[in-house]
CSV table of C-alpha atoms in Angstrom, one decimal:
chain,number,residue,atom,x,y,z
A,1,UNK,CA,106.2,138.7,66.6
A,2,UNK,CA,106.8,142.0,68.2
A,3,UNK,CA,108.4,142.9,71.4
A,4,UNK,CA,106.7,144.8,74.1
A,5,UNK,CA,109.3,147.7,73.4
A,6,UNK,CA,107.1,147.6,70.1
A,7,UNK,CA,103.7,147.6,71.6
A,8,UNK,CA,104.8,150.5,73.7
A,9,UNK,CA,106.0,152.5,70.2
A,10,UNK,CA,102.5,151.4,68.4
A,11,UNK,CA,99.9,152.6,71.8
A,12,UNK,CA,101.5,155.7,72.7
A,13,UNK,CA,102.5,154.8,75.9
A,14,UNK,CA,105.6,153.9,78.2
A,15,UNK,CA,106.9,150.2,78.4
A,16,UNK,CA,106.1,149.9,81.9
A,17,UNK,CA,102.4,150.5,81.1
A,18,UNK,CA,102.3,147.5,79.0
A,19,UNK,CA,103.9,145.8,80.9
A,20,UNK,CA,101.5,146.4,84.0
A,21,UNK,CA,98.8,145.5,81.3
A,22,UNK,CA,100.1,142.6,79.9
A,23,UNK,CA,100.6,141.0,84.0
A,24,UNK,CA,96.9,142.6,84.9
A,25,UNK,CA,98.2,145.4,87.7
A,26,UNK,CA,96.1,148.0,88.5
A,27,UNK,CA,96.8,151.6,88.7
A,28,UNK,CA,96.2,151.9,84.5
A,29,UNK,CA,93.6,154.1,83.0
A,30,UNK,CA,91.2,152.4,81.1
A,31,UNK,CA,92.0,154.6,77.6
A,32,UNK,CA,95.8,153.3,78.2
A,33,UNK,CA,94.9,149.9,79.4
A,34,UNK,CA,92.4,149.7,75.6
A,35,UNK,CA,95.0,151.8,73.7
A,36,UNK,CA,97.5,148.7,74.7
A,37,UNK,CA,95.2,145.9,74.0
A,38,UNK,CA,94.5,147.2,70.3
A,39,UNK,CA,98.2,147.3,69.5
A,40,UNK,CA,98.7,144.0,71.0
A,41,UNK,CA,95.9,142.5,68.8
A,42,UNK,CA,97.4,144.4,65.5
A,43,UNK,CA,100.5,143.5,65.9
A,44,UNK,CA,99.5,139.7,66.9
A,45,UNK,CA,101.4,139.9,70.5
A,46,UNK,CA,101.5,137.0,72.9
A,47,UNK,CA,102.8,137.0,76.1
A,48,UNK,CA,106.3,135.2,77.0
A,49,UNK,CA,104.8,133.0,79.5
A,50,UNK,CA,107.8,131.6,81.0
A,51,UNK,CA,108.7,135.3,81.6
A,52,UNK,CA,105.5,135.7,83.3
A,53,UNK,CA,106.0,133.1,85.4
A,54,UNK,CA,109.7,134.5,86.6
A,55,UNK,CA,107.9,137.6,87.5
A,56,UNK,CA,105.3,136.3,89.3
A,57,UNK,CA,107.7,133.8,90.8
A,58,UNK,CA,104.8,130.8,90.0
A,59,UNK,CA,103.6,128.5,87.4
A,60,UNK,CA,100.7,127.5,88.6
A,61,UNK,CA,102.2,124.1,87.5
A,62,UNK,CA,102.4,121.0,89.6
A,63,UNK,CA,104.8,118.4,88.9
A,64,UNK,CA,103.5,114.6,89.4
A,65,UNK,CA,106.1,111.2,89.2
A,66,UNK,CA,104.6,108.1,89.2
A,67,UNK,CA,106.4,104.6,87.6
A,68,UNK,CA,103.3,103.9,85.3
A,69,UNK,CA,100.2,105.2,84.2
A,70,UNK,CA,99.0,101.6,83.7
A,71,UNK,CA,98.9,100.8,86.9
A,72,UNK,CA,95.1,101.5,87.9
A,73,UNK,CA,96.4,102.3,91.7
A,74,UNK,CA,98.6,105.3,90.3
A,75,UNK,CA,95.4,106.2,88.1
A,76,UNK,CA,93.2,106.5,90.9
A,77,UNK,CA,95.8,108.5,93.1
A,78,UNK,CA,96.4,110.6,89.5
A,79,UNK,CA,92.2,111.2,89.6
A,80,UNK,CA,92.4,112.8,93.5
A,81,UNK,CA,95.2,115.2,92.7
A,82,UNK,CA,93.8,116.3,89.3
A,83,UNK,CA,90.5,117.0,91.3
A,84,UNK,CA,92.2,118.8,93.4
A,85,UNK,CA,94.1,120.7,90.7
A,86,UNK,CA,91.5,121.6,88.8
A,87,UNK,CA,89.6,123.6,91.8
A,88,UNK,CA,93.2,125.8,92.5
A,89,UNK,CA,93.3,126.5,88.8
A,90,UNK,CA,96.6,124.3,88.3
A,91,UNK,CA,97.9,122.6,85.9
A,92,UNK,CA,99.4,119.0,86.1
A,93,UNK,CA,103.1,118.1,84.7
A,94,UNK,CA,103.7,114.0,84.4
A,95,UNK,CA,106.6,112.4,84.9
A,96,UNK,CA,106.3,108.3,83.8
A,97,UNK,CA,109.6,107.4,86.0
A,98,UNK,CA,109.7,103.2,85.4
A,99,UNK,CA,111.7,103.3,88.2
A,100,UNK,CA,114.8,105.1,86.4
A,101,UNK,CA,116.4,107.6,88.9
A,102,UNK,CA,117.6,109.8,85.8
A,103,UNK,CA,113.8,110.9,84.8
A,104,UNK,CA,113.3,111.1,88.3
A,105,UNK,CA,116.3,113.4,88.1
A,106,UNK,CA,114.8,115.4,85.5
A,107,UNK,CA,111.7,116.4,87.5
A,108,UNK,CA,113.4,117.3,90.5
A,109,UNK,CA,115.6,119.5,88.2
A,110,UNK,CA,112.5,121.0,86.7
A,111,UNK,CA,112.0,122.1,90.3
A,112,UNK,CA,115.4,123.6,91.2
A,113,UNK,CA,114.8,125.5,87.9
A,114,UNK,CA,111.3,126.8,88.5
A,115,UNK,CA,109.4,125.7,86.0
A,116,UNK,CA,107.2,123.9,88.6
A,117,UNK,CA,105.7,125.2,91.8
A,118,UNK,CA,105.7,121.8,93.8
A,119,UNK,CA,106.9,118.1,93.1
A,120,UNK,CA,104.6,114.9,93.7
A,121,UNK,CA,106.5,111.6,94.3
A,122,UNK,CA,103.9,108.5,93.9
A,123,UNK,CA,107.0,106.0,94.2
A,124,UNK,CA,110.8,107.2,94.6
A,125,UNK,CA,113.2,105.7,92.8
A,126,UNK,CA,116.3,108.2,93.8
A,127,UNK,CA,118.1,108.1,97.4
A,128,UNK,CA,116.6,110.2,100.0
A,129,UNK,CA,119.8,112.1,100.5
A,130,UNK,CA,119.1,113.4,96.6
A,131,UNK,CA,115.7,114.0,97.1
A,132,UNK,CA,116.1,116.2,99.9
A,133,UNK,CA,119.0,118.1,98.4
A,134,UNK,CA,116.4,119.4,95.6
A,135,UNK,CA,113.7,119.9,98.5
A,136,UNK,CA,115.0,123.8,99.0
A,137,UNK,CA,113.9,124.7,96.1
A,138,UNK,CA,109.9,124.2,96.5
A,139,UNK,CA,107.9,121.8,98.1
A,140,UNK,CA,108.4,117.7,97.7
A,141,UNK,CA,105.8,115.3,99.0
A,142,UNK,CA,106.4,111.9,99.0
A,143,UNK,CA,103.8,108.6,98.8
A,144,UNK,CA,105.6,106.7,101.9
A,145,UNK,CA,106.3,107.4,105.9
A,146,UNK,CA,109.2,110.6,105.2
A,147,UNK,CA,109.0,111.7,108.9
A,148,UNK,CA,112.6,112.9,109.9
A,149,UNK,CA,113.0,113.9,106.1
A,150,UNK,CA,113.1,117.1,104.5
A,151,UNK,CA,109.6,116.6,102.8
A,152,UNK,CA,106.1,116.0,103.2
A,153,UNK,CA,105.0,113.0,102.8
A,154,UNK,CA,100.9,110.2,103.0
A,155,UNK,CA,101.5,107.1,104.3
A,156,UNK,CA,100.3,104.1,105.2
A,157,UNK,CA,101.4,101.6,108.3
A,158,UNK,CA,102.8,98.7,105.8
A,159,UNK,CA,104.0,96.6,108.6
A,160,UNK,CA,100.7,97.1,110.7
A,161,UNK,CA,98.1,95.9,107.8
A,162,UNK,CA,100.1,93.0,106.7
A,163,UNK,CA,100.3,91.5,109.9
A,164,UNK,CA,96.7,92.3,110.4
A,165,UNK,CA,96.1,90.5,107.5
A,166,UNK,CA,98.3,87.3,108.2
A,167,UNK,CA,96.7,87.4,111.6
A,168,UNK,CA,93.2,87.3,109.8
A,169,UNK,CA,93.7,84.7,107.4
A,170,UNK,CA,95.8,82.4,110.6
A,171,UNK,CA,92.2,83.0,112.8
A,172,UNK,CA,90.6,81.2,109.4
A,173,UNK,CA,92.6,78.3,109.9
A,174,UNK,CA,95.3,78.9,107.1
A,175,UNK,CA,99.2,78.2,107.9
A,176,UNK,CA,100.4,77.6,104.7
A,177,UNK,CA,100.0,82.0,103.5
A,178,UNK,CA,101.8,83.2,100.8
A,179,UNK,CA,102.1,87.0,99.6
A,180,UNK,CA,103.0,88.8,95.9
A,181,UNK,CA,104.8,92.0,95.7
A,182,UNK,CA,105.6,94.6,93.1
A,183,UNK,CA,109.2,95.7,93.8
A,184,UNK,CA,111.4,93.5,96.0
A,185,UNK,CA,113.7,96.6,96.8
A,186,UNK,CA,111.1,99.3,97.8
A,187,UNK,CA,110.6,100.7,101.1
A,188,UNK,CA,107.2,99.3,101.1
A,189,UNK,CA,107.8,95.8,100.1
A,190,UNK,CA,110.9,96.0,102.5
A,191,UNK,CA,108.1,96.7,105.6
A,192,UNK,CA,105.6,93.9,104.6
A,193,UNK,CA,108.4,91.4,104.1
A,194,UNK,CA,109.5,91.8,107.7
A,195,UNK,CA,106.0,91.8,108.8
A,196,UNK,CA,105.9,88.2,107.2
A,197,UNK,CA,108.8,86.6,108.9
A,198,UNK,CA,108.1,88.3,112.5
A,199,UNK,CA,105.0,86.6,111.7
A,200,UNK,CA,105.8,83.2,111.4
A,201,UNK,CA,108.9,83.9,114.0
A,202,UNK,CA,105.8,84.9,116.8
A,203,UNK,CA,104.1,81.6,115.9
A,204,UNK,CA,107.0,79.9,115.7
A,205,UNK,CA,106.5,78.0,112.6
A,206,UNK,CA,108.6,78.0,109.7
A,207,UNK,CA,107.8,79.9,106.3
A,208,UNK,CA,108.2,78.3,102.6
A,209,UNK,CA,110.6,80.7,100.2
A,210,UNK,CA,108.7,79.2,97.7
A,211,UNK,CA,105.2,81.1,98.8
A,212,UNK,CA,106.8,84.4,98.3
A,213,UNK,CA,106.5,86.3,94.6
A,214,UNK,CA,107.9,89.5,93.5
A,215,UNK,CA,107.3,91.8,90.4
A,216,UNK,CA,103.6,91.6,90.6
A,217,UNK,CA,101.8,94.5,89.3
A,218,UNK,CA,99.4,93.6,86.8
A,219,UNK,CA,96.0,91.6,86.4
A,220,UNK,CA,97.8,89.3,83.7
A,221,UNK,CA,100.3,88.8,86.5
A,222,UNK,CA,98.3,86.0,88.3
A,223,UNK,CA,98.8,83.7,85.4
A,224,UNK,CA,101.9,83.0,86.2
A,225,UNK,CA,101.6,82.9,89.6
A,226,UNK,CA,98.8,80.6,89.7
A,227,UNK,CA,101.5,78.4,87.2
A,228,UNK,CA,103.8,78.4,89.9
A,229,UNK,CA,101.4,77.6,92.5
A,230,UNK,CA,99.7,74.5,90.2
A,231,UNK,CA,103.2,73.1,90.2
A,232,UNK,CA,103.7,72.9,94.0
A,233,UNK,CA,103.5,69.7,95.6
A,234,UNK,CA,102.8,71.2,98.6
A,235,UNK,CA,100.7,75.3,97.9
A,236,UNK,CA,99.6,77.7,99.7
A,237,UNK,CA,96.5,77.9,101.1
A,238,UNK,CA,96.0,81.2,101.7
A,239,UNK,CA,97.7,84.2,99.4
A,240,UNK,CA,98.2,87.9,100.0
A,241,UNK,CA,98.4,90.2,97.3
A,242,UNK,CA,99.1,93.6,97.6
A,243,UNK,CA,97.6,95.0,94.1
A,244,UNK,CA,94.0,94.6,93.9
A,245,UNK,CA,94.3,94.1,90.3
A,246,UNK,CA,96.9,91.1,90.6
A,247,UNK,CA,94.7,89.2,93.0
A,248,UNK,CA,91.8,90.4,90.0
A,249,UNK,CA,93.8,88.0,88.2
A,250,UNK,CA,94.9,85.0,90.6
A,251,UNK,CA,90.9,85.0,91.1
A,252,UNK,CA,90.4,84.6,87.1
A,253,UNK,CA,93.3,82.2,86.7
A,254,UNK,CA,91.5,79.7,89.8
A,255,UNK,CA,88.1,80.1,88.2
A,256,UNK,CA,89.1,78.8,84.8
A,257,UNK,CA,91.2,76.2,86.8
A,258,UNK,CA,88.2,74.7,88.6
A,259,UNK,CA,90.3,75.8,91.7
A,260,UNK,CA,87.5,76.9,94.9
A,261,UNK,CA,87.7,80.0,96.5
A,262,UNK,CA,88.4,80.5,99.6
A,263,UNK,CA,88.3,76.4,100.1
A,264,UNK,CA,91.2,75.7,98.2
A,265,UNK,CA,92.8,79.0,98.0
A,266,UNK,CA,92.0,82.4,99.8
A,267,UNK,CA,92.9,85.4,98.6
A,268,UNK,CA,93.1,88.9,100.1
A,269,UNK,CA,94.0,92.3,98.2
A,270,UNK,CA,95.0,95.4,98.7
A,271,UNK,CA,93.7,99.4,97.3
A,272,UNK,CA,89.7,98.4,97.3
A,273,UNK,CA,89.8,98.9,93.2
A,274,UNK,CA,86.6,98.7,91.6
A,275,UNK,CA,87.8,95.2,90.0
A,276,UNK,CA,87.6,94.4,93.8
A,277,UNK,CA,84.3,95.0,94.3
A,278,UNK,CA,83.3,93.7,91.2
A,279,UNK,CA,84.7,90.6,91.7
A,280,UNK,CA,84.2,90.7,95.3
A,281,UNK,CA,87.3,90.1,96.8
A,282,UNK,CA,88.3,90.2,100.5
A,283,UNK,CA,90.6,93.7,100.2
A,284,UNK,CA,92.2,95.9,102.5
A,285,UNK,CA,91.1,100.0,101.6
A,286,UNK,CA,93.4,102.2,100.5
A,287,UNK,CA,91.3,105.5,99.5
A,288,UNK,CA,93.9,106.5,96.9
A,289,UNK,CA,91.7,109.6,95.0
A,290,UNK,CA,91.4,111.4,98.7
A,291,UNK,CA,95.0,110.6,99.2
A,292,UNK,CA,95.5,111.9,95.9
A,293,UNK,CA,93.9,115.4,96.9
A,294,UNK,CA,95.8,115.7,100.4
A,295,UNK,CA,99.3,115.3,98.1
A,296,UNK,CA,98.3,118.0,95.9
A,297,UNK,CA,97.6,120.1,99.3
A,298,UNK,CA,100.9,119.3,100.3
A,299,UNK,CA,102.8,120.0,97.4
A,300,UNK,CA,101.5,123.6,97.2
A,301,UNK,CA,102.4,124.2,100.6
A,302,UNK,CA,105.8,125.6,102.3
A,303,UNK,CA,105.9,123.8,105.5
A,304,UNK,CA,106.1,119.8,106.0
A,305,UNK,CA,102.9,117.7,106.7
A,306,UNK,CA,103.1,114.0,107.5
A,307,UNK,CA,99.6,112.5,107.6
A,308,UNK,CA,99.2,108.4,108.3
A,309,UNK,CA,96.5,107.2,106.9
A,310,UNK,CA,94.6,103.8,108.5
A,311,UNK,CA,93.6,101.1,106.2
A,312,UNK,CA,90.6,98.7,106.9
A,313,UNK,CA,89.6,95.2,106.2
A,314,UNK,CA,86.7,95.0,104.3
A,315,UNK,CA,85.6,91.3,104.3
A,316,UNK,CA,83.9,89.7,101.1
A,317,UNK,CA,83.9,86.4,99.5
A,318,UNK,CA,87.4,85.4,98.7
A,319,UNK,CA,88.2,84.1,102.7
């Protein structure tokens, strides 16, 4: 493929003027600016983008982290920020971390070396003291409470909702509540898990172990937590579940059981997901395409934004 030097050589004019051409500067007369295009096209030219780019100092390129793609919750937040994407002509760049700090790594290096403009965190798997070391090199926004950090970040009062919730499902009579998590370790999970036991300490009442499950993410995941909850002398009444998807399941698993709900087990989600309202279950709303949107603002600005955003019960038929 030829070189612009080339180009230059086969219009007749100086490599600065096809270079002003190629990158769209004004300032060329229109016989030049045609003279260039015509060589271009004969000698079948295309543009070095990446060198582009450095000139320009931008991609246009947005890089997005999130564990899994299966997950419907990252999909949804995925929908808002290609939205938003789409209407400031950028492009999106997908990072499927699984929780493994070295591809989280490798899109935080693809910021330090510019081939991205901005980096989207859904759910951080490296330390903060890492993530903020890369944060001088273009903007980082982050799906959790980052205030006092070096990035942006969206988040949600964890704490707040799920003793909201506990309090909810205590005013319906149930003392026996259990809850399911994804990750045991994440800051998240962390939040709500203290939320639980200052519960039950403000009561004063003591908790069962037993009603607490981890690693649940996905709709097939209330199969085996309705296994473990059929082998119980002694259940839960009352579960909380932060995945809409995984109470989605739990719901399916009691119906094919012959197990009532709410009577014998009352269920409350979390996200509003369209298998919520489907199935109509009691869920708190998380409205994870506009959040989606407001991260992509964030991540193609220079200064930090923190933004709370308040979730709300939305009562069906599963309490």
């Amino acid at each position: 493929m030829a070189n612009i030097k080339e180009i230059a050589k086969l219009a007749g004019v100086s490599v600065a003027t096809v270079s002003r051409v190629i990158n769209d500067h004004p300032y060329v007369s229109e016989e030049k600016r045609e003279a260039v295009k015509r060589a271009m096209e004969a000698a079948n030219y295309e543009r070095n983008i990446n060198a582009v780019h450095l000139s320009r100092g931008k991609t246009n390129l947005i890089g997005v982290v999130v564990p899994s793609i299966r997950r419907p919750y990252y999909g949804l937040l995925v929908d808002g920020i290609a939205d938003e994407a789409i209407k400031d002509n950028y492009k999106l760049v997908f990072i499927q971390s699984d929780y493994e700090v070295e591809r989280e790594l490798d899109a935080l290096m693809m910021l330090k070396l510019k081939q991205i403009d901005g980096l989207i965190i859904g759910s951080r798997a490296c330390e903060w003291e890492v993530v903020e070391e890369y944060a001088k090199y273009g903007p980082i926004t982050v799906l959790e409470d980052a205030r006092g950090r070096g990035v942006s970040s969206i988040f949600f009062d964890h704490y707040d909702s799920f003793t909201r919730a506990l309090a909810y499902l205590w005013e319906k009579g149930h003392r026996k509540i259990g809850y399911c998590l994804a990750r045991k370790s994440s800051p998240n999970s962390l939040r709500r898990a203290a939320a639980y036991l200052d519960f039950y300490a403000s009561v004063g009442q003591a908790y069962d172990p037993a009603y607490v499950f981890y690693d649940c993410a996905l709709l097939e995941d209330g199969e085996w937590i309705m296994e473990r909850i059929l082998g119980m002398e002694d259940p839960p009444t009352a579960l909380l579940v932060t995945s809409d998807q995984v109470a989605a399941g739990i719901l399916a698993c009691c119906r094919e059981r012959g197990i009532q709900v709410p009577d014998e087990l009352a269920i409350v989600g979390f996200d509003n997901q369209p298998i919520a309202k489907m199935l109509n279950i009691t869920t708190f709303e998380i409205p994870l395409i506009e959040i989606g949107r407001k991260l992509f603002q964030q991540a193609t600005r220079d200064r930090q934004v923190h933004l709370e955003i308040p979730l709300h019960l939305i009562e069906r038929s599963t309490v």
